[in-house]
Amino acid sequence: MAEEAKAQEAIDEEINLLSFALIADAGEAKSLAFMALADAKKGDFASSDENMKQSDEAYLRAHNKQTELLVKEANGEHTPVNVMLVHAQDHLMTSNLARELIRELIEMYRLRSA
């Protein structure tokens, strides 16, 4: 019984660490996108583009972590879902939505300044 408890603790810790990593990468992606938007408002499109590029890289790291979970699930390796993982998924999705909208806003600023 003690071995089962230790094994479950290890699984829980792995899920929590993955969740924290997802939250960190998604949060970085969203923050960089908002920085890009602030740059675009000032007309600094070079900096805006660089921040969006970095945002894309951070988002891709988060997305790849999520994809690993999906591949494991598809291969029959179930990941227990806890509140932290749900919270991490929420961060990923809101980050993606914010980035998509910010990308459109930046283009509006770009057109307005032309």
mmCIF file of N, CA and C in Angstrom:
data_model
loop_
_atom_site.group_PDB
_atom_site.id
_atom_site.type_symbol
_atom_site.label_atom_id
_atom_site.label_comp_id
_atom_site.label_asym_id
_atom_site.label_seq_id
_atom_site.Cartn_x
_atom_site.Cartn_y
_atom_site.Cartn_z
ATOM 1 N N MET A 1 0.819 -1.192 0.000
ATOM 2 C CA MET A 1 0.000 0.000 0.000
ATOM 3 C C MET A 1 0.864 1.257 0.000
ATOM 4 N N ALA A 2 1.935 1.240 0.741
ATOM 5 C CA ALA A 2 2.822 2.401 0.796
ATOM 6 C C ALA A 2 3.450 2.665 -0.569
ATOM 7 N N GLU A 3 3.755 1.600 -1.300
ATOM 8 C CA GLU A 3 4.333 1.767 -2.639
ATOM 9 C C GLU A 3 3.332 2.408 -3.591
ATOM 10 N N GLU A 4 2.064 2.019 -3.474
ATOM 11 C CA GLU A 4 1.023 2.612 -4.316
ATOM 12 C C GLU A 4 0.866 4.101 -4.013
ATOM 13 N N ALA A 5 0.926 4.446 -2.748
ATOM 14 C CA ALA A 5 0.795 5.848 -2.346
ATOM 15 C C ALA A 5 1.970 6.668 -2.878
ATOM 16 N N LYS A 6 3.165 6.101 -2.809
ATOM 17 C CA LYS A 6 4.343 6.800 -3.328
ATOM 18 C C LYS A 6 4.244 6.967 -4.842
ATOM 19 N N ALA A 7 3.758 5.949 -5.519
ATOM 20 C CA ALA A 7 3.604 6.017 -6.969
ATOM 21 C C ALA A 7 2.585 7.091 -7.340
ATOM 22 N N GLN A 8 1.487 7.163 -6.592
ATOM 23 C CA GLN A 8 0.462 8.181 -6.856
ATOM 24 C C GLN A 8 1.003 9.582 -6.587
ATOM 25 N N GLU A 9 1.789 9.723 -5.541
ATOM 26 C CA GLU A 9 2.409 11.018 -5.238
ATOM 27 C C GLU A 9 3.330 11.459 -6.379
ATOM 28 N N ALA A 10 4.073 10.526 -6.929
ATOM 29 C CA ALA A 10 4.981 10.844 -8.035
ATOM 30 C C ALA A 10 4.187 11.290 -9.259
ATOM 31 N N ILE A 11 3.075 10.617 -9.521
ATOM 32 C CA ILE A 11 2.221 10.996 -10.657
ATOM 33 C C ILE A 11 1.628 12.380 -10.424
ATOM 34 N N ASP A 12 1.137 12.620 -9.221
ATOM 35 C CA ASP A 12 0.554 13.925 -8.896
ATOM 36 C C ASP A 12 1.584 15.037 -9.040
ATOM 37 N N GLU A 13 2.804 14.786 -8.592
ATOM 38 C CA GLU A 13 3.855 15.788 -8.695
ATOM 39 C C GLU A 13 4.211 16.054 -10.160
ATOM 40 N N GLU A 14 4.266 14.999 -10.953
ATOM 41 C CA GLU A 14 4.566 15.157 -12.379
ATOM 42 C C GLU A 14 3.499 16.009 -13.067
ATOM 43 N N ILE A 15 2.239 15.761 -12.757
ATOM 44 C CA ILE A 15 1.140 16.529 -13.343
ATOM 45 C C ILE A 15 1.216 17.980 -12.897
ATOM 46 N N ASN A 16 1.509 18.207 -11.617
ATOM 47 C CA ASN A 16 1.606 19.577 -11.124
ATOM 48 C C ASN A 16 2.778 20.316 -11.765
ATOM 49 N N LEU A 17 3.914 19.665 -11.918
ATOM 50 C CA LEU A 17 5.061 20.306 -12.556
ATOM 51 C C LEU A 17 4.749 20.651 -14.011
ATOM 52 N N LEU A 18 4.106 19.737 -14.703
ATOM 53 C CA LEU A 18 3.702 20.008 -16.078
ATOM 54 C C LEU A 18 2.723 21.174 -16.122
ATOM 55 N N SER A 19 1.792 21.202 -15.193
ATOM 56 C CA SER A 19 0.809 22.284 -15.127
ATOM 57 C C SER A 19 1.493 23.623 -14.909
ATOM 58 N N PHE A 20 2.435 23.676 -13.977
ATOM 59 C CA PHE A 20 3.163 24.919 -13.715
ATOM 60 C C PHE A 20 3.938 25.371 -14.955
ATOM 61 N N ALA A 21 4.524 24.432 -15.665
ATOM 62 C CA ALA A 21 5.274 24.766 -16.882
ATOM 63 C C ALA A 21 4.334 25.317 -17.960
ATOM 64 N N LEU A 22 3.178 24.702 -18.105
ATOM 65 C CA LEU A 22 2.178 25.199 -19.057
ATOM 66 C C LEU A 22 1.744 26.620 -18.704
ATOM 67 N N ILE A 23 1.472 26.847 -17.428
ATOM 68 C CA ILE A 23 1.038 28.168 -16.964
ATOM 69 C C ILE A 23 2.129 29.204 -17.229
ATOM 70 N N ALA A 24 3.368 28.843 -16.930
ATOM 71 C CA ALA A 24 4.479 29.786 -17.124
ATOM 72 C C ALA A 24 4.654 30.141 -18.596
ATOM 73 N N ASP A 25 4.657 29.144 -19.463
ATOM 74 C CA ASP A 25 4.855 29.408 -20.891
ATOM 75 C C ASP A 25 3.672 30.173 -21.486
ATOM 76 N N ALA A 26 2.467 29.787 -21.125
ATOM 77 C CA ALA A 26 1.282 30.481 -21.639
ATOM 78 C C ALA A 26 1.242 31.918 -21.127
ATOM 79 N N GLY A 27 1.590 32.106 -19.870
ATOM 80 C CA GLY A 27 1.621 33.452 -19.303
ATOM 81 C C GLY A 27 2.663 34.325 -19.972
ATOM 82 N N GLU A 28 3.829 33.753 -20.251
ATOM 83 C CA GLU A 28 4.873 34.498 -20.947
ATOM 84 C C GLU A 28 4.401 34.884 -22.345
ATOM 85 N N ALA A 29 3.754 33.956 -23.032
ATOM 86 C CA ALA A 29 3.248 34.243 -24.377
ATOM 87 C C ALA A 29 2.241 35.382 -24.350
ATOM 88 N N LYS A 30 1.348 35.368 -23.387
ATOM 89 C CA LYS A 30 0.333 36.419 -23.293
ATOM 90 C C LYS A 30 0.969 37.758 -22.931
ATOM 91 N N SER A 31 1.892 37.756 -21.982
ATOM 92 C CA SER A 31 2.558 39.003 -21.581
ATOM 93 C C SER A 31 3.324 39.625 -22.740
ATOM 94 N N LEU A 32 4.043 38.801 -23.482
ATOM 95 C CA LEU A 32 4.792 39.305 -24.632
ATOM 96 C C LEU A 32 3.860 39.865 -25.706
ATOM 97 N N ALA A 33 2.716 39.245 -25.881
ATOM 98 C CA ALA A 33 1.752 39.747 -26.862
ATOM 99 C C ALA A 33 1.231 41.122 -26.445
ATOM 100 N N PHE A 34 0.950 41.292 -25.162
ATOM 101 C CA PHE A 34 0.498 42.601 -24.692
ATOM 102 C C PHE A 34 1.608 43.648 -24.807
ATOM 103 N N MET A 35 2.852 43.234 -24.620
ATOM 104 C CA MET A 35 3.981 44.140 -24.841
ATOM 105 C C MET A 35 4.039 44.537 -26.313
ATOM 106 N N ALA A 36 3.800 43.575 -27.195
ATOM 107 C CA ALA A 36 3.791 43.854 -28.630
ATOM 108 C C ALA A 36 2.694 44.850 -28.974
ATOM 109 N N LEU A 37 1.556 44.711 -28.346
ATOM 110 C CA LEU A 37 0.450 45.640 -28.586
ATOM 111 C C LEU A 37 0.826 47.046 -28.124
ATOM 112 N N ALA A 38 1.441 47.147 -26.960
ATOM 113 C CA ALA A 38 1.872 48.460 -26.456
ATOM 114 C C ALA A 38 2.875 49.096 -27.415
ATOM 115 N N ASP A 39 3.772 48.298 -27.954
ATOM 116 C CA ASP A 39 4.738 48.814 -28.933
ATOM 117 C C ASP A 39 4.026 49.318 -30.184
ATOM 118 N N ALA A 40 3.051 48.558 -30.650
ATOM 119 C CA ALA A 40 2.309 48.949 -31.849
ATOM 120 C C ALA A 40 1.562 50.262 -31.624
ATOM 121 N N LYS A 41 1.013 50.445 -30.430
ATOM 122 C CA LYS A 41 0.315 51.700 -30.114
ATOM 123 C C LYS A 41 1.251 52.891 -30.254
ATOM 124 N N LYS A 42 2.520 52.674 -29.936
ATOM 125 C CA LYS A 42 3.529 53.741 -30.031
ATOM 126 C C LYS A 42 4.109 53.844 -31.446
ATOM 127 N N GLY A 43 3.731 52.925 -32.319
ATOM 128 C CA GLY A 43 4.244 52.940 -33.678
ATOM 129 C C GLY A 43 5.578 52.240 -33.840
ATOM 130 N N ASP A 44 6.017 51.528 -32.805
ATOM 131 C CA ASP A 44 7.298 50.803 -32.859
ATOM 132 C C ASP A 44 7.030 49.374 -33.332
ATOM 133 N N PHE A 45 6.875 49.226 -34.634
ATOM 134 C CA PHE A 45 6.478 47.929 -35.179
ATOM 135 C C PHE A 45 7.613 46.919 -35.206
ATOM 136 N N ALA A 46 8.843 47.390 -35.227
ATOM 137 C CA ALA A 46 9.978 46.457 -35.165
ATOM 138 C C ALA A 46 9.978 45.749 -33.812
ATOM 139 N N SER A 47 9.794 46.519 -32.747
ATOM 140 C CA SER A 47 9.749 45.923 -31.412
ATOM 141 C C SER A 47 8.487 45.074 -31.242
ATOM 142 N N SER A 48 7.394 45.554 -31.793
ATOM 143 C CA SER A 48 6.142 44.801 -31.732
ATOM 144 C C SER A 48 6.296 43.436 -32.397
ATOM 145 N N ASP A 49 6.889 43.433 -33.576
ATOM 146 C CA ASP A 49 7.092 42.176 -34.300
ATOM 147 C C ASP A 49 8.010 41.231 -33.520
ATOM 148 N N GLU A 50 9.049 41.770 -32.912
ATOM 149 C CA GLU A 50 9.969 40.938 -32.130
ATOM 150 C C GLU A 50 9.259 40.343 -30.909
ATOM 151 N N ASN A 51 8.451 41.152 -30.239
ATOM 152 C CA ASN A 51 7.718 40.624 -29.082
ATOM 153 C C ASN A 51 6.706 39.560 -29.495
ATOM 154 N N MET A 52 6.068 39.735 -30.647
ATOM 155 C CA MET A 52 5.132 38.708 -31.118
ATOM 156 C C MET A 52 5.881 37.432 -31.500
ATOM 157 N N LYS A 53 7.065 37.580 -32.061
ATOM 158 C CA LYS A 53 7.875 36.404 -32.390
ATOM 159 C C LYS A 53 8.215 35.628 -31.114
ATOM 160 N N GLN A 54 8.616 36.354 -30.080
ATOM 161 C CA GLN A 54 8.927 35.695 -28.808
ATOM 162 C C GLN A 54 7.677 35.099 -28.174
ATOM 163 N N SER A 55 6.552 35.785 -28.344
ATOM 164 C CA SER A 55 5.275 35.258 -27.855
ATOM 165 C C SER A 55 4.944 33.939 -28.542
ATOM 166 N N ASP A 56 5.167 33.894 -29.859
ATOM 167 C CA ASP A 56 4.920 32.663 -30.618
ATOM 168 C C ASP A 56 5.782 31.520 -30.098
ATOM 169 N N GLU A 57 7.033 31.810 -29.788
ATOM 170 C CA GLU A 57 7.947 30.777 -29.286
ATOM 171 C C GLU A 57 7.500 30.256 -27.923
ATOM 172 N N ALA A 58 7.084 31.162 -27.031
ATOM 173 C CA ALA A 58 6.619 30.749 -25.708
ATOM 174 C C ALA A 58 5.327 29.931 -25.827
ATOM 175 N N TYR A 59 4.427 30.395 -26.701
ATOM 176 C CA TYR A 59 3.181 29.658 -26.897
ATOM 177 C C TYR A 59 3.450 28.269 -27.469
ATOM 178 N N LEU A 60 4.389 28.182 -28.394
ATOM 179 C CA LEU A 60 4.712 26.887 -28.990
ATOM 180 C C LEU A 60 5.236 25.913 -27.934
ATOM 181 N N ARG A 61 6.043 26.406 -27.004
ATOM 182 C CA ARG A 61 6.525 25.535 -25.917
ATOM 183 C C ARG A 61 5.345 24.989 -25.113
ATOM 184 N N ALA A 62 4.401 25.863 -24.793
ATOM 185 C CA ALA A 62 3.222 25.428 -24.035
ATOM 186 C C ALA A 62 2.386 24.455 -24.857
ATOM 187 N N HIS A 63 2.180 24.789 -26.112
ATOM 188 C CA HIS A 63 1.384 23.935 -26.993
ATOM 189 C C HIS A 63 2.021 22.547 -27.135
ATOM 190 N N ASN A 64 3.341 22.498 -27.231
ATOM 191 C CA ASN A 64 4.030 21.208 -27.345
ATOM 192 C C ASN A 64 3.842 20.363 -26.092
ATOM 193 N N LYS A 65 3.833 21.004 -24.932
ATOM 194 C CA LYS A 65 3.571 20.266 -23.685
ATOM 195 C C LYS A 65 2.166 19.672 -23.704
ATOM 196 N N GLN A 66 1.204 20.462 -24.154
ATOM 197 C CA GLN A 66 -0.166 19.974 -24.253
ATOM 198 C C GLN A 66 -0.258 18.829 -25.261
ATOM 199 N N THR A 67 0.431 18.967 -26.376
ATOM 200 C CA THR A 67 0.408 17.926 -27.403
ATOM 201 C C THR A 67 0.977 16.618 -26.872
ATOM 202 N N GLU A 68 2.026 16.693 -26.062
ATOM 203 C CA GLU A 68 2.575 15.480 -25.449
ATOM 204 C C GLU A 68 1.507 14.752 -24.631
ATOM 205 N N LEU A 69 0.714 15.502 -23.879
ATOM 206 C CA LEU A 69 -0.375 14.888 -23.109
ATOM 207 C C LEU A 69 -1.401 14.228 -24.021
ATOM 208 N N LEU A 70 -1.736 14.909 -25.097
ATOM 209 C CA LEU A 70 -2.728 14.361 -26.033
ATOM 210 C C LEU A 70 -2.225 13.094 -26.709
ATOM 211 N N VAL A 71 -0.958 13.078 -27.072
ATOM 212 C CA VAL A 71 -0.375 11.891 -27.707
ATOM 213 C C VAL A 71 -0.373 10.728 -26.724
ATOM 214 N N LYS A 72 0.017 10.992 -25.481
ATOM 215 C CA LYS A 72 -0.003 9.929 -24.469
ATOM 216 C C LYS A 72 -1.419 9.368 -24.303
ATOM 217 N N GLU A 73 -2.382 10.263 -24.238
ATOM 218 C CA GLU A 73 -3.779 9.832 -24.076
ATOM 219 C C GLU A 73 -4.216 8.989 -25.274
ATOM 220 N N ALA A 74 -3.867 9.444 -26.471
ATOM 221 C CA ALA A 74 -4.225 8.698 -27.687
ATOM 222 C C ALA A 74 -3.575 7.322 -27.710
ATOM 223 N N ASN A 75 -2.412 7.204 -27.069
ATOM 224 C CA ASN A 75 -1.710 5.921 -27.009
ATOM 225 C C ASN A 75 -2.132 5.072 -25.815
ATOM 226 N N GLY A 76 -3.194 5.492 -25.134
ATOM 227 C CA GLY A 76 -3.727 4.696 -24.039
ATOM 228 C C GLY A 76 -3.109 4.983 -22.678
ATOM 229 N N GLU A 77 -2.247 5.975 -22.590
ATOM 230 C CA GLU A 77 -1.620 6.325 -21.310
ATOM 231 C C GLU A 77 -2.390 7.499 -20.709
ATOM 232 N N HIS A 78 -3.352 7.185 -19.863
ATOM 233 C CA HIS A 78 -4.245 8.200 -19.296
ATOM 234 C C HIS A 78 -3.510 9.088 -18.300
ATOM 235 N N THR A 79 -3.752 10.385 -18.404
ATOM 236 C CA THR A 79 -3.236 11.350 -17.438
ATOM 237 C C THR A 79 -4.371 11.745 -16.511
ATOM 238 N N PRO A 80 -4.224 11.492 -15.220
ATOM 239 C CA PRO A 80 -5.270 11.939 -14.283
ATOM 240 C C PRO A 80 -5.375 13.466 -14.327
ATOM 241 N N VAL A 81 -6.580 13.963 -14.359
ATOM 242 C CA VAL A 81 -6.803 15.399 -14.460
ATOM 243 C C VAL A 81 -7.149 15.943 -13.078
ATOM 244 N N ASN A 82 -6.381 16.965 -12.666
ATOM 245 C CA ASN A 82 -6.693 17.630 -11.416
ATOM 246 C C ASN A 82 -6.982 19.105 -11.696
ATOM 247 N N VAL A 83 -7.338 19.848 -10.684
ATOM 248 C CA VAL A 83 -7.703 21.250 -10.855
ATOM 249 C C VAL A 83 -6.535 22.058 -11.420
ATOM 250 N N MET A 84 -5.319 21.743 -11.019
ATOM 251 C CA MET A 84 -4.156 22.479 -11.505
ATOM 252 C C MET A 84 -3.993 22.298 -13.020
ATOM 253 N N LEU A 85 -4.199 21.096 -13.506
ATOM 254 C CA LEU A 85 -4.089 20.861 -14.953
ATOM 255 C C LEU A 85 -5.206 21.582 -15.708
ATOM 256 N N VAL A 86 -6.397 21.586 -15.159
ATOM 257 C CA VAL A 86 -7.506 22.320 -15.775
ATOM 258 C C VAL A 86 -7.167 23.811 -15.817
ATOM 259 N N HIS A 87 -6.618 24.319 -14.735
ATOM 260 C CA HIS A 87 -6.214 25.722 -14.656
ATOM 261 C C HIS A 87 -5.143 26.031 -15.710
ATOM 262 N N ALA A 88 -4.207 25.128 -15.889
ATOM 263 C CA ALA A 88 -3.155 25.311 -16.881
ATOM 264 C C ALA A 88 -3.740 25.342 -18.291
ATOM 265 N N GLN A 89 -4.672 24.462 -18.577
ATOM 266 C CA GLN A 89 -5.323 24.445 -19.882
ATOM 267 C C GLN A 89 -6.081 25.751 -20.123
ATOM 268 N N ASP A 90 -6.701 26.263 -19.072
ATOM 269 C CA ASP A 90 -7.411 27.534 -19.170
ATOM 270 C C ASP A 90 -6.437 28.658 -19.525
ATOM 271 N N HIS A 91 -5.278 28.675 -18.887
ATOM 272 C CA HIS A 91 -4.259 29.676 -19.204
ATOM 273 C C HIS A 91 -3.817 29.564 -20.663
ATOM 274 N N LEU A 92 -3.629 28.354 -21.128
ATOM 275 C CA LEU A 92 -3.191 28.145 -22.502
ATOM 276 C C LEU A 92 -4.224 28.683 -23.491
ATOM 277 N N MET A 93 -5.472 28.372 -23.267
ATOM 278 C CA MET A 93 -6.514 28.788 -24.201
ATOM 279 C C MET A 93 -6.732 30.300 -24.160
ATOM 280 N N THR A 94 -6.723 30.917 -22.968
ATOM 281 C CA THR A 94 -6.917 32.364 -22.910
ATOM 282 C C THR A 94 -5.712 33.087 -23.513
ATOM 283 N N SER A 95 -4.546 32.519 -23.351
ATOM 284 C CA SER A 95 -3.349 33.095 -23.960
ATOM 285 C C SER A 95 -3.480 33.067 -25.481
ATOM 286 N N ASN A 96 -3.936 31.957 -26.001
ATOM 287 C CA ASN A 96 -4.091 31.834 -27.447
ATOM 288 C C ASN A 96 -5.114 32.836 -27.979
ATOM 289 N N LEU A 97 -6.226 32.961 -27.299
ATOM 290 C CA LEU A 97 -7.250 33.909 -27.727
ATOM 291 C C LEU A 97 -6.715 35.340 -27.676
ATOM 292 N N ALA A 98 -6.047 35.694 -26.590
ATOM 293 C CA ALA A 98 -5.489 37.043 -26.463
ATOM 294 C C ALA A 98 -4.496 37.311 -27.590
ATOM 295 N N ARG A 99 -3.657 36.349 -27.883
ATOM 296 C CA ARG A 99 -2.652 36.524 -28.929
ATOM 297 C C ARG A 99 -3.296 36.729 -30.299
ATOM 298 N N GLU A 100 -4.343 35.974 -30.578
ATOM 299 C CA GLU A 100 -5.031 36.117 -31.861
ATOM 300 C C GLU A 100 -5.651 37.503 -32.002
ATOM 301 N N LEU A 101 -6.303 37.967 -30.946
ATOM 302 C CA LEU A 101 -6.921 39.285 -30.991
ATOM 303 C C LEU A 101 -5.872 40.389 -31.066
ATOM 304 N N ILE A 102 -4.807 40.243 -30.294
ATOM 305 C CA ILE A 102 -3.740 41.240 -30.297
ATOM 306 C C ILE A 102 -3.088 41.319 -31.676
ATOM 307 N N ARG A 103 -2.901 40.184 -32.306
ATOM 308 C CA ARG A 103 -2.320 40.180 -33.658
ATOM 309 C C ARG A 103 -3.186 41.038 -34.609
ATOM 310 N N GLU A 104 -4.487 40.914 -34.506
ATOM 311 C CA GLU A 104 -5.395 41.714 -35.343
ATOM 312 C C GLU A 104 -5.314 43.200 -34.990
ATOM 313 N N LEU A 105 -5.238 43.504 -33.709
ATOM 314 C CA LEU A 105 -5.130 44.902 -33.289
ATOM 315 C C LEU A 105 -3.831 45.527 -33.784
ATOM 316 N N ILE A 106 -2.765 44.774 -33.734
ATOM 317 C CA ILE A 106 -1.480 45.281 -34.228
ATOM 318 C C ILE A 106 -1.583 45.615 -35.710
ATOM 319 N N GLU A 107 -2.245 44.771 -36.462
ATOM 320 C CA GLU A 107 -2.407 45.038 -37.895
ATOM 321 C C GLU A 107 -3.238 46.295 -38.120
ATOM 322 N N MET A 108 -4.214 46.523 -37.265
ATOM 323 C CA MET A 108 -5.008 47.753 -37.384
ATOM 324 C C MET A 108 -4.127 48.973 -37.128
ATOM 325 N N TYR A 109 -3.289 48.907 -36.109
ATOM 326 C CA TYR A 109 -2.355 50.018 -35.839
ATOM 327 C C TYR A 109 -1.382 50.194 -37.003
ATOM 328 N N ARG A 110 -0.940 49.087 -37.560
ATOM 329 C CA ARG A 110 0.008 49.151 -38.683
ATOM 330 C C ARG A 110 -0.655 49.860 -39.889
ATOM 331 N N LEU A 111 -1.892 49.498 -40.188
ATOM 332 C CA LEU A 111 -2.606 50.119 -41.297
ATOM 333 C C LEU A 111 -2.885 51.608 -41.025
ATOM 334 N N ARG A 112 -3.208 51.908 -39.796
ATOM 335 C CA ARG A 112 -3.512 53.297 -39.435
ATOM 336 C C ARG A 112 -2.267 54.196 -39.571
ATOM 337 N N SER A 113 -1.105 53.609 -39.308
ATOM 338 C CA SER A 113 0.115 54.429 -39.353
ATOM 339 C C SER A 113 0.701 54.541 -40.760
ATOM 340 N N ALA A 114 0.177 53.746 -41.682
ATOM 341 C CA ALA A 114 0.744 53.751 -43.059
ATOM 342 C C ALA A 114 0.350 54.988 -43.840
#
